[in-house]
Coordinates of N, CA and C in Angstrom, one line a residue:
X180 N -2.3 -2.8 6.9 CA -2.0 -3.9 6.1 C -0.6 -3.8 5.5
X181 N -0.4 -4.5 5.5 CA 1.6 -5.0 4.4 C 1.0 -4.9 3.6
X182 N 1.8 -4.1 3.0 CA 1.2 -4.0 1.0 C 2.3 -5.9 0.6
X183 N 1.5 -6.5 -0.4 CA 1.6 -7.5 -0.7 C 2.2 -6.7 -2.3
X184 N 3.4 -7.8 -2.5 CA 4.0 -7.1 -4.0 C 3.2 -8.1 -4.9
X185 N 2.9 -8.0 -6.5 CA 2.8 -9.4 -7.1 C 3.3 -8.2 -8.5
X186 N 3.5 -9.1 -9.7 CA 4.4 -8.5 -10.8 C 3.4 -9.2 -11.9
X187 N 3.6 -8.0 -13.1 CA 3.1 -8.5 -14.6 C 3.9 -9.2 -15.2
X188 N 3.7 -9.4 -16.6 CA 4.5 -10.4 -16.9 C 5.7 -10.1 -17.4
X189 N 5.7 -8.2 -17.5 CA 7.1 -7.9 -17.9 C 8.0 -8.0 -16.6
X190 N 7.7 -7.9 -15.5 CA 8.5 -8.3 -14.2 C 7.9 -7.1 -13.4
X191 N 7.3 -5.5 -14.2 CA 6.9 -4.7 -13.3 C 6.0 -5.0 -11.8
X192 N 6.4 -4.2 -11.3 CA 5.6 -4.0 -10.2 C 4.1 -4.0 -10.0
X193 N 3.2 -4.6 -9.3 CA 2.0 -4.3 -9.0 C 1.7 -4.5 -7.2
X194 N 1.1 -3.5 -6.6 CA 1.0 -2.7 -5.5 C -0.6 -3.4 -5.1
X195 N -0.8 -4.2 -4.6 CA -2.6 -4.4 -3.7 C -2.5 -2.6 -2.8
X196 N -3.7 -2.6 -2.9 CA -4.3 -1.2 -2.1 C -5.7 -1.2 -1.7
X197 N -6.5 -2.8 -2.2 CA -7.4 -2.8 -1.4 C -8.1 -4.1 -1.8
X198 N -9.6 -3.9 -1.7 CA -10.5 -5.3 -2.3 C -11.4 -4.3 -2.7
X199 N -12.6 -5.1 -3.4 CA -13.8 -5.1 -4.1 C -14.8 -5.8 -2.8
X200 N -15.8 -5.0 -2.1 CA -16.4 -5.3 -1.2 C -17.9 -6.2 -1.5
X201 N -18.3 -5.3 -2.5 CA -19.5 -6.0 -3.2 C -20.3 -4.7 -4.0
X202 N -21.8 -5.4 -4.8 CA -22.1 -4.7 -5.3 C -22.8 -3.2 -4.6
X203 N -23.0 -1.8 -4.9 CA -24.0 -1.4 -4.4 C -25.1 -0.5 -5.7
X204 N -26.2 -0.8 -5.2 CA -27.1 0.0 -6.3 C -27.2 -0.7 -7.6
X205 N -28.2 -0.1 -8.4 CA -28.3 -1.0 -9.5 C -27.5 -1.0 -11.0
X206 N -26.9 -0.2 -11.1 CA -26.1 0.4 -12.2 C -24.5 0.3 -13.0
X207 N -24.2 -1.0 -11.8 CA -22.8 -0.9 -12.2 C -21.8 -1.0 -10.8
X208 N -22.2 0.3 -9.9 CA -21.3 0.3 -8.8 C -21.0 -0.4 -8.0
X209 N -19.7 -0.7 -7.8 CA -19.0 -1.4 -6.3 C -18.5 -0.6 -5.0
X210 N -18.4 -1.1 -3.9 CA -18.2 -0.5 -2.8 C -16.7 -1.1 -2.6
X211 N -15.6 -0.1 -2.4 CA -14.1 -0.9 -2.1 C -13.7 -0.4 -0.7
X212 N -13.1 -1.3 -0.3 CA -12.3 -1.2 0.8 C -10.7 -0.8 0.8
X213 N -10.7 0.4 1.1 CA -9.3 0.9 0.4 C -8.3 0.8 1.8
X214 N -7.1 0.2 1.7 CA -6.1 0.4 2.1 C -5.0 1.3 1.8
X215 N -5.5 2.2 1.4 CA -4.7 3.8 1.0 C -4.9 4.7 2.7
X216 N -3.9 5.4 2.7 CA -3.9 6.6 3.6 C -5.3 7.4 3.7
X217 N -5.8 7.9 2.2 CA -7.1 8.8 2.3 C -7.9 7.8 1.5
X218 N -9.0 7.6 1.6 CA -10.3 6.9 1.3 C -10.1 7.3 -0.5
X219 N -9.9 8.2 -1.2 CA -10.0 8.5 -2.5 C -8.7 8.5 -2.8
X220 N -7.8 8.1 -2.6 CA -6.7 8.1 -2.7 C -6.2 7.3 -4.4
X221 N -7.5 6.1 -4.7 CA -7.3 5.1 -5.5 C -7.6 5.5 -6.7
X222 N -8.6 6.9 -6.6 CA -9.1 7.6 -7.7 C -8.4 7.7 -8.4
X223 N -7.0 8.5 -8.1 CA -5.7 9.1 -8.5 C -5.2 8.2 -9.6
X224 N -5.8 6.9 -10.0 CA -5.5 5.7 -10.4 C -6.3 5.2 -11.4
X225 N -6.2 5.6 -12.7 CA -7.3 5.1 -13.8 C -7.7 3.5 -14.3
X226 N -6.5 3.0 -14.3 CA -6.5 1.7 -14.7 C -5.8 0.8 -13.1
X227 N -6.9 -0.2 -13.0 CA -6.8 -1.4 -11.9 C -6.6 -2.7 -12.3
X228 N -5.8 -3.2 -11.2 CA -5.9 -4.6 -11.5 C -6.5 -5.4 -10.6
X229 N -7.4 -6.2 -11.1 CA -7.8 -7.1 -10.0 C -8.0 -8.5 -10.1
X230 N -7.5 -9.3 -8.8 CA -7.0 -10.7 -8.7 C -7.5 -11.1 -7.8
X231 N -7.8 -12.1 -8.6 CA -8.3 -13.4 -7.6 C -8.2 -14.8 -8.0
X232 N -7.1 -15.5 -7.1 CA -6.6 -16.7 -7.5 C -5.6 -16.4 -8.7
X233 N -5.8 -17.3 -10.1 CA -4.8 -16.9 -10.6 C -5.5 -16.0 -11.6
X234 N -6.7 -15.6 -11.4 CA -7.1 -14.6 -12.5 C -6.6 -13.8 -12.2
X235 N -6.5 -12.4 -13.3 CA -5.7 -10.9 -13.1 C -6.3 -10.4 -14.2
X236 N -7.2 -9.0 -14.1 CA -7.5 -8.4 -14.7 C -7.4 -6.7 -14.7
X237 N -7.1 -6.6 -16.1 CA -7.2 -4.8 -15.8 C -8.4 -4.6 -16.5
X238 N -8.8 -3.4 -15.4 CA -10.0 -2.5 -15.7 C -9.8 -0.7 -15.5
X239 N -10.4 -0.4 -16.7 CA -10.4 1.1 -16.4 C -11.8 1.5 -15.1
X240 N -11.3 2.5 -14.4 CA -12.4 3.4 -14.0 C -12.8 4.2 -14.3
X241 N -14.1 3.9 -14.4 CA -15.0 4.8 -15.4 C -15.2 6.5 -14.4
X242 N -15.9 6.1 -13.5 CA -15.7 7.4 -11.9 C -16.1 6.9 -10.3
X243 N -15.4 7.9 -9.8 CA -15.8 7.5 -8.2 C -16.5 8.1 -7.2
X244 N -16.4 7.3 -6.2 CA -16.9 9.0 -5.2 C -16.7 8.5 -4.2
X245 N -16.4 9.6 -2.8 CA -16.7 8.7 -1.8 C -18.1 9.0 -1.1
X246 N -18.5 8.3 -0.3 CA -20.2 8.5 -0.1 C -19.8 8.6 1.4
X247 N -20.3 9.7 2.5 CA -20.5 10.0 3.5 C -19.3 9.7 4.1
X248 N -18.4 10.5 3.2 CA -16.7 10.1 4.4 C -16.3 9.4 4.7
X249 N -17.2 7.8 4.8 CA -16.7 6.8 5.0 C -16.9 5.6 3.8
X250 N -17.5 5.7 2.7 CA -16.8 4.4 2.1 C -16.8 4.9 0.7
X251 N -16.0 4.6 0.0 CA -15.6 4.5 -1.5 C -16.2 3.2 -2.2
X252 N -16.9 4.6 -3.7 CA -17.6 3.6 -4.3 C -16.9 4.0 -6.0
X253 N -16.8 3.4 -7.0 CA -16.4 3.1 -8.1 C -17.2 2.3 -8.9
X254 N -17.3 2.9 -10.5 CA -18.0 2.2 -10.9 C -17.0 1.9 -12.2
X255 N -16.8 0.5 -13.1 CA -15.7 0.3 -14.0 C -16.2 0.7 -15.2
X256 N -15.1 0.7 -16.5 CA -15.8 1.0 -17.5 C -16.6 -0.4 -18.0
X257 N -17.8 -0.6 -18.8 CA -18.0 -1.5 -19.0 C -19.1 -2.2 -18.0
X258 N -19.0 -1.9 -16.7 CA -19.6 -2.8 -15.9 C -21.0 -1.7 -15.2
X259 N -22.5 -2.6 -16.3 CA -23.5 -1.6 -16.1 C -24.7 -2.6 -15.3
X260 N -24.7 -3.2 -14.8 CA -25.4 -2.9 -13.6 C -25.1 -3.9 -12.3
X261 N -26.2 -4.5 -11.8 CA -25.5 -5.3 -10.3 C -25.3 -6.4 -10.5
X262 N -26.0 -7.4 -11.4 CA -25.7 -8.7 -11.9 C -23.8 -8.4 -12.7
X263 N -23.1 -7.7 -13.2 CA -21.9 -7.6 -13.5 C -21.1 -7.0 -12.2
X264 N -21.5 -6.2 -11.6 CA -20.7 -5.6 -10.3 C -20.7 -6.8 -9.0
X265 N -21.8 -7.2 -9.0 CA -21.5 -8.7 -8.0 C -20.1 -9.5 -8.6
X266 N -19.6 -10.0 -9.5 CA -19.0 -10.6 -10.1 C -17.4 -10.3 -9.7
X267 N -17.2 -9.3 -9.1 CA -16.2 -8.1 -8.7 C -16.0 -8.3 -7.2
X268 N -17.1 -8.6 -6.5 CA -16.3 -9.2 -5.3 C -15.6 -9.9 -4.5
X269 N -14.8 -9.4 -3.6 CA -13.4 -10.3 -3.3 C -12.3 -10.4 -4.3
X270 N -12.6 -9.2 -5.1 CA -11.2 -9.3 -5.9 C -10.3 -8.1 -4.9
X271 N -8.8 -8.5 -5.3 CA -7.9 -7.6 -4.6 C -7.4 -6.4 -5.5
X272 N -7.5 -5.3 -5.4 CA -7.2 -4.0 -5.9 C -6.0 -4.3 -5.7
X273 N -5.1 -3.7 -7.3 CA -3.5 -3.6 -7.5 C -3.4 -2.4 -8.6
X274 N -2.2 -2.1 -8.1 CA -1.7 -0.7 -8.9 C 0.0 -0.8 -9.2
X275 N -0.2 -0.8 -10.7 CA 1.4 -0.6 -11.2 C 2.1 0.7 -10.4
X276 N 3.1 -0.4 -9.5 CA 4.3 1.0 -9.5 C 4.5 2.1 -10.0
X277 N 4.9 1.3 -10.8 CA 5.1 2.5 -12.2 C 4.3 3.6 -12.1
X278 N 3.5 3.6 -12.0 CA 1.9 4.6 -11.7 C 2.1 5.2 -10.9
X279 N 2.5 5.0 -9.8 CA 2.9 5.9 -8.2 C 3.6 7.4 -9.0
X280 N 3.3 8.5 -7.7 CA 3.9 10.0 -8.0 C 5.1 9.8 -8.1
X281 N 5.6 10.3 -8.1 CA 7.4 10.9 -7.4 C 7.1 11.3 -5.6
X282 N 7.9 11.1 -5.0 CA 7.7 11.4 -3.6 C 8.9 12.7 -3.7
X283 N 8.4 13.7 -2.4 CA 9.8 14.2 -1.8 C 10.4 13.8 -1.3
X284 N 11.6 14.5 -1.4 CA 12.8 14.1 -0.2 C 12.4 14.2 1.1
X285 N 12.6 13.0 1.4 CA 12.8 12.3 2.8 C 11.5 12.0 2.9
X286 N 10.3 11.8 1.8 CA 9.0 11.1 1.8 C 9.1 10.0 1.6
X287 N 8.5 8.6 1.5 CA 8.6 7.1 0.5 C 7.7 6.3 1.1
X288 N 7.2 5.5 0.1 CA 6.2 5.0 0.0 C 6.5 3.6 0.9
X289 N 5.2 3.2 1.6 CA 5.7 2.1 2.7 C 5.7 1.1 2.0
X290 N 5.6 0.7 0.6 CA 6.0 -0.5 0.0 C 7.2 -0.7 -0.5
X291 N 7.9 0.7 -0.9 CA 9.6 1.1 -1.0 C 10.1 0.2 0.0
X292 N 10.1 0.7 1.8 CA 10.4 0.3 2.5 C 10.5 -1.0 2.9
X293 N 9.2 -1.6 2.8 CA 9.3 -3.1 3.2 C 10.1 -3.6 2.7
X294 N 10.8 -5.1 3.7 CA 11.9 -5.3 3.1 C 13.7 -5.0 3.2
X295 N 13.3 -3.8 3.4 CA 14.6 -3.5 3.3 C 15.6 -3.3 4.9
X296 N 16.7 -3.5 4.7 CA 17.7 -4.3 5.7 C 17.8 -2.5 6.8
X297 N 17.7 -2.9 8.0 CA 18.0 -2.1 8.9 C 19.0 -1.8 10.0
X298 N 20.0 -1.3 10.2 CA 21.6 -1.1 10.4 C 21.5 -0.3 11.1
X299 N 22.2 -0.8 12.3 CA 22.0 0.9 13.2 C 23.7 1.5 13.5
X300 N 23.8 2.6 14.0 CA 25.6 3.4 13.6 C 26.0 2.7 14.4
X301 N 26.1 1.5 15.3 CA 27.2 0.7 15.5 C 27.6 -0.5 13.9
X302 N 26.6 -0.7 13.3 CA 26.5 -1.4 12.0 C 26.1 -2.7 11.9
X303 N 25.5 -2.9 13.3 CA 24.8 -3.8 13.6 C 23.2 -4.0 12.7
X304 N 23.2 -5.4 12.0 CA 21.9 -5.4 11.6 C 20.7 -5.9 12.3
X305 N 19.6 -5.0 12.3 CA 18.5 -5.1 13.5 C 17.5 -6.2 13.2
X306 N 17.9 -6.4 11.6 CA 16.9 -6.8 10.7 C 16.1 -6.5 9.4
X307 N 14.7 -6.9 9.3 CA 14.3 -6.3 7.8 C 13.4 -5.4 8.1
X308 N 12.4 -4.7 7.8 CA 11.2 -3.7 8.1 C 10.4 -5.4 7.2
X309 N 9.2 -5.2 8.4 CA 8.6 -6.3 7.7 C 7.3 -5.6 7.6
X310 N 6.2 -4.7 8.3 CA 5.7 -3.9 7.9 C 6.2 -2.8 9.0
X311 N 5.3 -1.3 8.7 CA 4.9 -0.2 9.4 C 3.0 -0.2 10.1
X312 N 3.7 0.7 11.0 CA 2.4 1.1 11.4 C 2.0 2.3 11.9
X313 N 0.6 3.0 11.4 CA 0.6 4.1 12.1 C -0.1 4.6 13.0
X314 N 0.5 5.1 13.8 CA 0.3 5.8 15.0 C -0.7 6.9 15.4
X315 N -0.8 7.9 14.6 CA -1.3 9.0 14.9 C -0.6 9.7 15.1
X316 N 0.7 9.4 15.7 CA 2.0 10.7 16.1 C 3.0 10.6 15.0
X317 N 3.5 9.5 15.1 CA 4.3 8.9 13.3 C 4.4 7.6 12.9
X318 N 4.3 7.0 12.1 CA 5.0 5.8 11.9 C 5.5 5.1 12.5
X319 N 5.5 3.8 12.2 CA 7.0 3.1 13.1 C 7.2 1.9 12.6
X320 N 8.4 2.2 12.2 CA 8.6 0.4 11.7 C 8.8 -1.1 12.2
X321 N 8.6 -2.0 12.1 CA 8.2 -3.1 12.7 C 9.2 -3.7 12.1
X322 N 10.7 -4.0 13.0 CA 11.5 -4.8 12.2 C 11.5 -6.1 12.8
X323 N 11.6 -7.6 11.7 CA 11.9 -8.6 11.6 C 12.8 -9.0 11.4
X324 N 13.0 -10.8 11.7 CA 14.2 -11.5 11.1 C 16.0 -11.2 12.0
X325 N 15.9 -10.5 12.5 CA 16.9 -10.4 13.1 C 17.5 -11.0 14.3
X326 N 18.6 -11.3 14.6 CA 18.8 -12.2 15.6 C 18.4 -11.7 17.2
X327 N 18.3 -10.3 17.3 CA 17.9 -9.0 18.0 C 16.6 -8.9 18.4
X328 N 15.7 -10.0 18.2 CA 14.2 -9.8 18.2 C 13.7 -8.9 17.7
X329 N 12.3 -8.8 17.4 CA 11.4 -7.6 16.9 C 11.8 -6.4 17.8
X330 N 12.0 -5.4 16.6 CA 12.1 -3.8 17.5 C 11.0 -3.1 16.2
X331 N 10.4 -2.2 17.6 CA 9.8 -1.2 16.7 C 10.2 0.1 16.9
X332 N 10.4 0.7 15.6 CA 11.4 1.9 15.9 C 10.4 3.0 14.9
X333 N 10.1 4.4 15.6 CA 9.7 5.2 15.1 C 10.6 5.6 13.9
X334 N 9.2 6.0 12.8 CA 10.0 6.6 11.4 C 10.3 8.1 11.4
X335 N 11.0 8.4 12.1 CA 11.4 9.9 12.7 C 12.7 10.3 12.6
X336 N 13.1 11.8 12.5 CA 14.1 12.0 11.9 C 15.5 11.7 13.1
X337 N 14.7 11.9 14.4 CA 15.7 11.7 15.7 C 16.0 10.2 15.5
X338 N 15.5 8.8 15.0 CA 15.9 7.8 14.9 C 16.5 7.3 14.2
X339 N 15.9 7.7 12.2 CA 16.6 7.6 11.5 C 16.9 8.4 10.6
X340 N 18.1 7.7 10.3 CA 19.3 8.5 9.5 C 18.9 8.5 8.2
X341 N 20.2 7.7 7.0 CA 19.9 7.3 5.8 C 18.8 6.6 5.4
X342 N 18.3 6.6 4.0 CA 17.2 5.7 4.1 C 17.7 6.0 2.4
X343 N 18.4 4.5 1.8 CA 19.1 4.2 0.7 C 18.0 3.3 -0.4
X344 N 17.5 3.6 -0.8 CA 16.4 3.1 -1.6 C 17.3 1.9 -2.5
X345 N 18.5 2.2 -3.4 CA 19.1 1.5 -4.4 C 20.3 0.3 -3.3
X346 N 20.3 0.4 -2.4 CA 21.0 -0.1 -1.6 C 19.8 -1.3 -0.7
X347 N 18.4 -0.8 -0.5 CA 17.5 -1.4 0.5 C 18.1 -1.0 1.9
X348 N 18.4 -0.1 2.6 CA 19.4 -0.5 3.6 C 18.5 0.8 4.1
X349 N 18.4 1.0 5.8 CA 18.1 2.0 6.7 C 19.0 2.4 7.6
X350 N 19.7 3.2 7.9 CA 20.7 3.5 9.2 C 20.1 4.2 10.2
X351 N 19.6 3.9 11.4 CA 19.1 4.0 12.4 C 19.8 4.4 13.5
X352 N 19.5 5.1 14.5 CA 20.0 5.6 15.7 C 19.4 4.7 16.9
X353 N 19.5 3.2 17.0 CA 18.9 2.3 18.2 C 19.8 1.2 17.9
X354 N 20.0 1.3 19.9 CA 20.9 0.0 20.6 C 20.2 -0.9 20.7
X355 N 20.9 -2.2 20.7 CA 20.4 -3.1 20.9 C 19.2 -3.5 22.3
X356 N 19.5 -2.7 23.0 CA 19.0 -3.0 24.4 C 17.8 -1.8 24.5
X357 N 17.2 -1.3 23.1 CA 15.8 -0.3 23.0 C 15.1 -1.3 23.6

């Protein structure tokens, strides 16, 4: 999935990372569909936002878990049994920026990336990263917009170079004729 951007009202950042699937059990909990790398990944994340249409709400999480490796369940504060947890589906899971770790060097987050302009050492622009995708072996960015057609270029160190966060800009090692 493209991480979709949408903003509070101070202009900060808010990140989708998933939906609200529906209710399960009788107590409160929902089942989410997480578009995170690791299935618990959202835990890491106390306070959520969730939208639908032009509602937007924050909710704390109260606890989670994931249930047989494969699906993540959560239960919010406040929301005690299935008549309130039904009410919660089809909302889209958002997370303030601001919230995100620190990355290492030469790590970043694929919502950093989106977007931003990609240049290869002739200084030719290829276009924008419109999303990524992964592979199993690495990444690879899916660039758009360019007069160059779509290229997909592995997110690897033999391809690319710079990767200028304050600039939006990528410097790449690919000819036009990849």
């Amino acid at each position: 999935m493209t991480d979709a951007v949408l903003t509070l009202p101070d202009g900060s950042a808010l990140i989708t990372m998933g939906f609200v699937r529906g209710a399960v059990g009788i107590r409160g909990w929902v089942k989410i569909g997480s578009d995170t790398e690791y299935l618990d990944s959202l835990l890491d994340y106390g306070t959520w936002y969730l939208i639908k249409g032009k509602q937007r709400v924050e909710i704390e999480v109260e606890t989670g878990k994931v249930v047989n490796n494969k699906e993540l369940q959560v239960k919010f504060a406040g929301c005690d049994d299935r008549n309130q947890a039904e009410l919660w589906q089809g909302y889209t899971i958002a997370i303030a920026r601001a919230d995100f770790e620190e990355t290492e060097d030469g790590e970043y987050y694929w919502t950093d990336l989106i977007g931003m302009s990609v240049i290869n050492k002739e200084g030719i622009v290829l276009g924008n990263v419109h999303s990524l995708l992964q592979t199993g072996a690495h990444d690879v960015l899916v660039i758009r917009g360019g007069e160059h057609g779509e290229k997909l270029i592995p997110f690897i160190e033999h391809f690319v170079g710079e990767v200028n966060l304050e600039a939006k800009t990528i410097e790449v090692e690919w000819g036009l004729d990849y």
